[in-house]
Amino acid sequence: MDMFDMMSRRMAEAPALATLWDTDRKLLASTLAFGRWQQAQAEVAWAMDGATRDAQAAFAERLKERSAVAADAKSATMNDALDQWLAVLNEAMLGTMREEPYLAAQRRQVETGLAFRESLAALADEACEWFQLPSRTDFDDLARSVTELRRELRALKRSTAPAPKPSSTRPVRKTREAAR
Amino acid sequence: MSAPLPDVAALTQQIERARQQFANSGKLLSQIKEDEVRIATTPKHKVFGIDKVTLHRYEPLVKTRLRPPVLIAYGLVGRYTMIDLQEDRSLVRNLLAQGVDVYVVDWGDPNRADRWVTFDDYVGEYIDACVDHIRAAAGVDKINLLGICEGGTFSLCYAALNPHKVKNLVLTITPVDFHADQDDGRSDHGFVNLWLRSMEPSHVQRVIDSFGHIPGKLMGAIFSNLTPVRSMTKYNLDMLGALEDEDKLRNFLRMEQWLADRPNHTGEAARQFFVNLYQHNELVKGEFELCGRKVDLREVKMPVLNVYAKEDHIVPPPTSRALGKFVGTKDYSELQLPGGHVGMFVSSKSQGIVGKTLVDWLKKRQ
């Protein structure tokens, strides 16, 4: 870790001061979060590279075995070889994708990706405040209220709808079309 | 079977052939217009709407011979247009041609504003409202309900909570026991189940908090990762293969159109689907709660037809077939189809089997 990294981390992770460097801290936290996400993505890619390397070794071994048979060598086509390589690669990749090291790398990728998005959201909320705009948090609250109100309205409509006649087989719910 | 690399002369010849194929196919590709690969063309009209949800009724192709009507509910992980991809590969046309009165529910295009719409809303409000509309329009007490994938899980929960409104229940490629993928023994199946179990519930919650929903594009990327090699070869080798034949190419492009139109999954409903069901497997434990009630699968006493795909890597067969152990009906049948998750709807072979089996099965239970 170089000096700049160390200072950035210290600034982003040190106890917050009430009125000083708040935005700077958020910016730095976001930069660090981006770095962690990139690293986690590289770990996932590295796990899949490992699968490719395993597949290459397995494929080379198979080629060596088969090239000893002259009849097979003559009848082989580029498509045969390609199909075989893809089958070997597929097997290796699917195997890797089930193993704990890959799953752990995938979890870190999700975790750090989310942390980065959350750091951006914190900055966006702050920007909304500067420019006097409603933030995503405000919007989510509003959307929640609307959804809950719709539910309550539907429940109210149902409770006030006339009861069905005992002999009727028709349902009680009024469709929007019928209600118009 | 293994094979060695070819000799250099043969290799050169094959490369030249591939180059020519590329050149010819580029011409073919440039001649096809988007209008020529339209999907979901079977005529239908809107009969009912609630929030962003629309209920469509398809225009009959022949005189209706089978009652009550069939309501098709697709999931939110993809669009219902899959059931009507093209004229000769359309579940909808297949059913209409055999005299079935077909309705389909379209969930619309959820966005951040729909973050708080829940599984309860889909089952207890939207499907219920659509079912009631059809019952009223057709003058029947009960309808036939056909659920697909997550729509199958919706339909199953609906049937368990409202058995008095469902005459027959048909489920296709429907996950029921979300941990039964571990019984599959296939290395290429069940990654959605495995990966979701590997995550913390808080990860799912934070994705929803961050996006306000599960973006369709994110789900598309996850699906691509389930088949890494196939995804790598899709736009080169596979497409080259499709370019040899105009019909194949059109099918390929129609599928691309469907894939590109993947809607977002509403936030809260996604949390329930991925945490309560995929992670905690509450449905088969009898712990899943909707609309203030536990979903008790023993209440599913109507006839059930469970259709699954043998090569389904997204909903592995054991996760669907587990249904037979949990439902209360004595009239339970299964139909295994060749092919994968989507193959059931796009393969002409499967199409014929599904349509005919489904109609025969419904006729016996009319």
Short mmCIF file of C-alpha atoms in Angstrom, two decimals, chain B residues 16-352:
data_model
loop_
_atom_site.label_atom_id
_atom_site.label_comp_id
_atom_site.label_asym_id
_atom_site.label_seq_id
_atom_site.Cartn_x
_atom_site.Cartn_y
_atom_site.Cartn_z
CA GLU B 16 -11.44 -20.79 -46.19
CA ARG B 17 -14.85 -22.47 -46.00
CA ALA B 18 -15.60 -20.65 -42.75
CA ARG B 19 -14.52 -17.33 -44.33
CA GLN B 20 -16.90 -17.85 -47.25
CA GLN B 21 -19.67 -18.83 -44.88
CA PHE B 22 -19.13 -15.59 -42.94
CA ALA B 23 -19.24 -13.52 -46.14
CA ASN B 24 -22.46 -15.17 -47.41
CA SER B 25 -24.17 -15.03 -44.07
CA GLY B 26 -23.32 -11.36 -43.55
CA LYS B 27 -25.33 -10.65 -46.70
CA LEU B 28 -28.28 -12.68 -45.41
CA LEU B 29 -28.20 -10.93 -42.04
CA SER B 30 -28.18 -7.49 -43.65
CA GLN B 31 -31.33 -8.33 -45.64
CA ILE B 32 -33.56 -9.24 -42.67
CA LYS B 33 -35.62 -6.40 -41.22
CA GLU B 34 -36.81 -6.25 -37.60
CA ASP B 35 -40.44 -6.47 -38.73
CA GLU B 36 -39.77 -9.90 -40.19
CA VAL B 37 -38.82 -11.35 -36.82
CA ARG B 38 -41.64 -9.96 -34.72
CA ILE B 39 -42.71 -12.10 -31.78
CA ALA B 40 -46.05 -12.55 -30.00
CA THR B 41 -48.16 -11.86 -33.09
CA THR B 42 -51.25 -13.90 -32.22
CA PRO B 43 -54.15 -11.41 -32.05
CA LYS B 44 -55.38 -10.57 -28.57
CA HIS B 45 -57.10 -7.70 -26.82
CA LYS B 46 -56.98 -6.15 -23.39
CA VAL B 47 -59.96 -7.09 -21.24
CA PHE B 48 -58.88 -5.88 -17.83
CA GLY B 49 -56.16 -3.91 -16.05
CA ILE B 50 -55.01 -3.30 -12.50
CA ASP B 51 -51.98 -1.11 -11.67
CA LYS B 52 -49.37 -2.08 -14.31
CA VAL B 53 -50.93 -5.48 -14.89
CA THR B 54 -52.93 -6.22 -18.04
CA LEU B 55 -55.15 -9.21 -18.75
CA HIS B 56 -55.37 -10.12 -22.45
CA ARG B 57 -57.76 -12.49 -24.12
CA TYR B 58 -56.64 -14.13 -27.36
CA GLU B 59 -58.91 -14.06 -30.39
CA PRO B 60 -60.26 -17.58 -31.01
CA LEU B 61 -58.95 -19.40 -34.09
CA VAL B 62 -61.75 -21.99 -34.04
CA LYS B 63 -65.01 -22.38 -32.16
CA THR B 64 -64.37 -22.72 -28.41
CA ARG B 65 -64.73 -26.37 -27.48
CA LEU B 66 -63.08 -26.49 -24.09
CA ARG B 67 -64.29 -24.79 -20.94
CA PRO B 68 -63.59 -23.21 -18.56
CA PRO B 69 -61.04 -20.76 -19.98
CA VAL B 70 -57.31 -21.13 -19.36
CA LEU B 71 -55.42 -18.29 -17.69
CA ILE B 72 -51.67 -18.32 -18.38
CA ALA B 73 -49.41 -16.69 -15.79
CA TYR B 74 -45.76 -16.23 -16.69
CA GLY B 75 -43.18 -15.15 -14.12
CA LEU B 76 -41.41 -11.85 -13.72
CA VAL B 77 -38.08 -13.32 -14.81
CA GLY B 78 -38.81 -12.87 -18.51
CA ARG B 79 -41.80 -11.88 -20.59
CA TYR B 80 -44.90 -13.93 -21.42
CA THR B 81 -44.18 -13.44 -25.14
CA MET B 82 -42.15 -16.67 -24.94
CA ILE B 83 -45.42 -18.62 -25.24
CA ASP B 84 -46.06 -17.06 -28.64
CA LEU B 85 -42.61 -16.70 -30.11
CA GLN B 86 -43.57 -17.46 -33.70
CA GLU B 87 -46.57 -18.81 -35.58
CA ASP B 88 -45.40 -22.40 -35.87
CA ARG B 89 -43.92 -22.49 -32.35
CA SER B 90 -46.61 -20.98 -30.21
CA LEU B 91 -48.20 -22.60 -27.19
CA VAL B 92 -50.98 -20.05 -27.47
CA ARG B 93 -51.76 -20.91 -31.11
CA ASN B 94 -51.59 -24.58 -30.27
CA LEU B 95 -54.22 -24.17 -27.57
CA LEU B 96 -56.41 -21.84 -29.64
CA ALA B 97 -56.34 -24.24 -32.57
CA GLN B 98 -57.78 -26.92 -30.28
CA GLY B 99 -60.66 -24.74 -29.14
CA VAL B 100 -59.29 -23.45 -25.84
CA ASP B 101 -60.33 -20.00 -24.61
CA VAL B 102 -56.95 -18.48 -23.63
CA TYR B 103 -56.17 -15.51 -21.42
CA VAL B 104 -52.70 -14.28 -20.48
CA VAL B 105 -51.59 -11.93 -17.74
CA ASP B 106 -48.92 -9.37 -18.63
CA TRP B 107 -47.11 -7.94 -15.59
CA GLY B 108 -46.01 -4.82 -17.47
CA ASP B 109 -42.69 -3.04 -16.95
CA PRO B 110 -41.87 -2.74 -13.25
CA ASN B 111 -39.42 -0.03 -12.24
CA ARG B 112 -38.25 1.61 -9.02
CA ALA B 113 -41.77 2.95 -8.39
CA ASP B 114 -42.95 -0.66 -7.98
CA ARG B 115 -40.28 -1.52 -5.43
CA TRP B 116 -42.82 -2.30 -2.71
CA VAL B 117 -45.07 -4.56 -4.77
CA THR B 118 -44.95 -7.96 -3.09
CA PHE B 119 -45.49 -11.63 -3.92
CA ASP B 120 -48.72 -11.18 -1.92
CA ASP B 121 -49.84 -8.51 -4.40
CA TYR B 122 -49.15 -10.73 -7.41
CA VAL B 123 -50.95 -13.73 -5.93
CA GLY B 124 -53.61 -12.18 -3.71
CA GLU B 125 -54.45 -9.09 -5.77
CA TYR B 126 -53.40 -9.34 -9.40
CA ILE B 127 -53.96 -13.02 -10.20
CA ASP B 128 -57.09 -13.02 -8.05
CA ALA B 129 -58.48 -10.00 -9.89
CA CYS B 130 -57.74 -11.62 -13.27
CA VAL B 131 -59.32 -14.90 -12.18
CA ASP B 132 -62.42 -13.07 -10.94
CA HIS B 133 -62.67 -11.15 -14.20
CA ILE B 134 -62.55 -14.38 -16.22
CA ARG B 135 -65.05 -16.12 -13.94
CA ALA B 136 -67.44 -13.22 -14.37
CA ALA B 137 -66.94 -12.97 -18.13
CA ALA B 138 -67.30 -16.72 -18.70
CA GLY B 139 -69.99 -17.26 -16.06
CA VAL B 140 -68.08 -20.04 -14.33
CA ASP B 141 -67.09 -20.74 -10.73
CA LYS B 142 -63.62 -22.01 -11.51
CA ILE B 143 -61.05 -21.55 -14.24
CA ASN B 144 -58.06 -23.53 -15.49
CA LEU B 145 -54.78 -21.99 -14.34
CA LEU B 146 -51.51 -22.54 -16.20
CA GLY B 147 -48.35 -21.20 -14.56
CA ILE B 148 -44.93 -20.95 -16.13
CA CYS B 149 -41.65 -20.82 -14.19
CA GLU B 150 -42.03 -18.23 -11.40
CA GLY B 151 -45.59 -17.77 -12.69
CA GLY B 152 -46.03 -21.44 -11.81
CA THR B 153 -45.00 -20.68 -8.23
CA PHE B 154 -47.50 -17.79 -8.20
CA SER B 155 -50.19 -20.12 -9.59
CA LEU B 156 -49.40 -22.89 -7.12
CA CYS B 157 -49.66 -20.47 -4.18
CA TYR B 158 -52.86 -19.04 -5.63
CA ALA B 159 -54.40 -22.50 -6.01
CA ALA B 160 -53.44 -23.39 -2.44
CA LEU B 161 -55.03 -20.22 -1.09
CA ASN B 162 -58.07 -20.22 -3.42
CA PRO B 163 -58.84 -23.84 -4.32
CA HIS B 164 -62.50 -22.94 -4.85
CA LYS B 165 -61.58 -20.82 -7.89
CA VAL B 166 -59.24 -23.24 -9.71
CA LYS B 167 -60.67 -26.21 -11.59
CA ASN B 168 -57.39 -27.62 -12.91
CA LEU B 169 -53.82 -26.53 -12.26
CA VAL B 170 -51.09 -26.90 -14.86
CA LEU B 171 -47.54 -26.03 -13.89
CA THR B 172 -44.68 -25.87 -16.34
CA ILE B 173 -40.95 -25.60 -15.46
CA THR B 174 -41.97 -24.48 -11.98
CA PRO B 175 -39.63 -24.44 -8.98
CA VAL B 176 -41.31 -25.87 -5.86
CA ASP B 177 -38.61 -27.42 -3.68
CA PHE B 178 -35.83 -24.87 -4.12
CA HIS B 179 -33.18 -27.05 -2.48
CA ALA B 180 -33.92 -30.22 -4.47
CA ASP B 181 -31.32 -29.21 -7.07
CA GLN B 182 -28.87 -31.00 -4.77
CA ASP B 183 -30.55 -34.30 -5.71
CA ASP B 184 -30.05 -33.68 -9.42
CA GLY B 185 -26.46 -34.92 -9.76
CA ARG B 186 -25.88 -32.77 -12.85
CA SER B 187 -22.86 -30.47 -12.84
CA ASP B 188 -24.51 -28.12 -15.35
CA HIS B 189 -27.81 -27.72 -13.48
CA GLY B 190 -28.95 -25.67 -10.50
CA PHE B 191 -26.48 -22.78 -10.41
CA VAL B 192 -29.23 -20.27 -9.59
CA ASN B 193 -30.12 -22.35 -6.53
CA LEU B 194 -26.49 -22.89 -5.52
CA TRP B 195 -25.42 -19.28 -5.97
CA LEU B 196 -28.41 -17.89 -4.13
CA ARG B 197 -27.80 -20.23 -1.21
CA SER B 198 -24.17 -19.08 -1.20
CA MET B 199 -25.27 -15.44 -0.74
CA GLU B 200 -26.46 -13.84 2.49
CA PRO B 201 -30.12 -12.69 2.63
CA SER B 202 -28.67 -9.20 3.22
CA HIS B 203 -27.02 -9.32 -0.22
CA VAL B 204 -30.41 -9.74 -1.90
CA GLN B 205 -31.87 -7.00 0.27
CA ARG B 206 -29.02 -4.62 -0.58
CA VAL B 207 -29.39 -5.29 -4.33
CA ILE B 208 -33.05 -4.31 -4.00
CA ASP B 209 -32.25 -1.27 -1.85
CA SER B 210 -29.68 -0.18 -4.38
CA PHE B 211 -31.56 -0.75 -7.65
CA GLY B 212 -35.11 -0.57 -6.32
CA HIS B 213 -35.76 -3.83 -8.19
CA ILE B 214 -33.74 -6.66 -9.72
CA PRO B 215 -32.83 -5.25 -13.11
CA GLY B 216 -33.74 -7.38 -16.11
CA LYS B 217 -30.25 -6.80 -17.51
CA LEU B 218 -28.66 -8.09 -14.30
CA MET B 219 -30.78 -11.24 -14.47
CA GLY B 220 -29.85 -11.62 -18.12
CA ALA B 221 -26.16 -11.41 -17.19
CA ILE B 222 -26.64 -14.04 -14.45
CA PHE B 223 -28.36 -16.37 -16.91
CA SER B 224 -25.47 -15.93 -19.35
CA ASN B 225 -23.03 -16.89 -16.60
CA LEU B 226 -24.88 -20.16 -15.99
CA THR B 227 -23.61 -21.44 -19.33
CA PRO B 228 -20.21 -19.76 -19.72
CA VAL B 229 -19.05 -21.57 -22.85
CA ARG B 230 -22.37 -21.33 -24.63
CA SER B 231 -22.41 -17.61 -23.85
CA MET B 232 -18.88 -17.24 -25.26
CA THR B 233 -19.78 -18.96 -28.54
CA LYS B 234 -23.23 -17.49 -28.98
CA TYR B 235 -22.39 -14.58 -31.26
CA ASN B 236 -19.68 -16.34 -33.21
CA LEU B 237 -19.87 -20.12 -33.63
CA ASP B 238 -23.56 -20.54 -32.79
CA MET B 239 -24.58 -17.55 -34.84
CA LEU B 240 -22.47 -18.78 -37.73
CA GLY B 241 -24.34 -22.08 -37.56
CA ALA B 242 -27.66 -20.23 -37.57
CA LEU B 243 -26.59 -18.12 -40.53
CA GLU B 244 -26.44 -21.18 -42.77
CA ASP B 245 -30.19 -21.37 -42.90
CA GLU B 246 -32.62 -18.45 -43.13
CA ASP B 247 -35.26 -20.08 -40.93
CA LYS B 248 -32.69 -20.91 -38.28
CA LEU B 249 -31.45 -17.34 -38.38
CA ARG B 250 -34.94 -15.94 -37.95
CA ASN B 251 -35.51 -18.23 -34.97
CA PHE B 252 -32.21 -17.08 -33.49
CA LEU B 253 -33.19 -13.43 -33.96
CA ARG B 254 -36.64 -13.97 -32.44
CA MET B 255 -35.05 -15.50 -29.38
CA GLU B 256 -32.67 -12.54 -29.20
CA GLN B 257 -35.65 -10.22 -29.29
CA TRP B 258 -37.24 -12.06 -26.39
CA LEU B 259 -34.00 -12.06 -24.38
CA ALA B 260 -33.48 -8.33 -24.96
CA ASP B 261 -36.96 -7.64 -23.58
CA ARG B 262 -36.36 -8.99 -20.08
CA PRO B 263 -38.33 -6.84 -17.59
CA ASN B 264 -37.14 -5.80 -14.14
CA HIS B 265 -38.32 -7.89 -11.21
CA THR B 266 -40.19 -5.87 -8.60
CA GLY B 267 -38.12 -5.43 -5.43
CA GLU B 268 -40.14 -6.84 -2.54
CA ALA B 269 -41.50 -9.71 -4.62
CA ALA B 270 -37.90 -10.54 -5.57
CA ARG B 271 -36.86 -10.52 -1.92
CA GLN B 272 -39.61 -13.03 -1.10
CA PHE B 273 -38.80 -15.18 -4.13
CA PHE B 274 -35.04 -15.25 -3.60
CA VAL B 275 -34.79 -15.15 0.21
CA ASN B 276 -37.96 -16.87 1.47
CA LEU B 277 -38.11 -19.44 -1.30
CA TYR B 278 -34.68 -19.90 -2.89
CA GLN B 279 -32.68 -19.44 0.31
CA HIS B 280 -35.04 -20.61 3.06
CA ASN B 281 -37.17 -23.02 0.99
CA GLU B 282 -40.27 -21.98 2.93
CA LEU B 283 -42.86 -23.24 0.42
CA VAL B 284 -42.27 -26.96 0.95
CA LYS B 285 -41.71 -26.44 4.67
CA GLY B 286 -45.21 -24.97 4.93
CA GLU B 287 -43.74 -21.72 6.28
CA PHE B 288 -44.34 -19.39 3.33
CA GLU B 289 -46.85 -16.69 4.24
CA LEU B 290 -48.92 -14.74 1.75
CA CYS B 291 -51.81 -12.39 2.39
CA GLY B 292 -51.60 -13.17 6.12
CA ARG B 293 -51.97 -16.93 5.59
CA LYS B 294 -49.55 -19.83 5.41
CA VAL B 295 -49.47 -21.40 1.94
CA ASP B 296 -50.49 -25.00 2.63
CA LEU B 297 -49.81 -27.14 -0.45
CA ARG B 298 -52.10 -29.87 0.92
CA GLU B 299 -54.96 -27.54 -0.01
CA VAL B 300 -54.12 -28.10 -3.68
CA LYS B 301 -56.81 -30.72 -4.16
CA MET B 302 -57.75 -29.98 -7.78
CA PRO B 303 -56.17 -32.06 -10.60
CA VAL B 304 -52.55 -31.07 -11.22
CA LEU B 305 -50.43 -31.56 -14.33
CA ASN B 306 -46.75 -30.84 -13.72
CA VAL B 307 -44.67 -30.35 -16.88
CA TYR B 308 -40.89 -30.19 -16.61
CA ALA B 309 -37.97 -30.20 -19.01
CA LYS B 310 -35.37 -32.94 -18.73
CA GLU B 311 -32.44 -30.64 -19.57
CA ASP B 312 -33.64 -27.64 -17.59
CA HIS B 313 -30.52 -26.05 -16.08
CA ILE B 314 -32.44 -23.13 -14.55
CA VAL B 315 -35.23 -25.09 -12.84
CA PRO B 316 -33.70 -28.57 -12.42
CA PRO B 317 -36.28 -31.37 -12.76
CA PRO B 318 -36.12 -32.48 -9.06
CA THR B 319 -37.06 -28.95 -7.94
CA SER B 320 -40.29 -29.22 -10.00
CA ARG B 321 -41.04 -32.91 -9.49
CA ALA B 322 -40.95 -32.51 -5.71
CA LEU B 323 -44.46 -31.06 -6.05
CA GLY B 324 -45.99 -34.55 -6.15
CA LYS B 325 -44.93 -35.15 -2.53
CA PHE B 326 -46.58 -32.04 -1.16
CA VAL B 327 -49.92 -31.46 -2.92
CA GLY B 328 -53.18 -32.75 -1.48
CA THR B 329 -54.66 -33.95 -4.78
CA LYS B 330 -54.97 -37.60 -5.78
CA ASP B 331 -55.09 -36.61 -9.45
CA TYR B 332 -51.45 -35.67 -10.00
CA SER B 333 -49.67 -36.28 -13.33
CA GLU B 334 -46.26 -35.40 -14.71
CA LEU B 335 -45.06 -34.81 -18.22
CA GLN B 336 -41.35 -34.84 -18.98
CA LEU B 337 -40.26 -33.03 -22.11
CA PRO B 338 -36.94 -33.20 -23.91
CA GLY B 339 -34.88 -30.01 -24.06
CA GLY B 340 -34.19 -27.19 -21.68
CA HIS B 341 -35.97 -24.44 -19.79
CA VAL B 342 -36.98 -22.37 -22.78
CA GLY B 343 -36.87 -25.27 -25.24
CA MET B 344 -40.31 -26.34 -24.09
CA PHE B 345 -41.74 -23.24 -25.74
CA VAL B 346 -39.47 -22.82 -28.73
CA SER B 347 -38.79 -26.34 -29.89
CA SER B 348 -41.33 -27.47 -32.47
CA LYS B 349 -41.12 -31.04 -31.15
CA SER B 350 -41.94 -30.06 -27.55
CA GLN B 351 -44.64 -27.68 -28.74
CA GLY B 352 -46.63 -30.46 -30.34
#
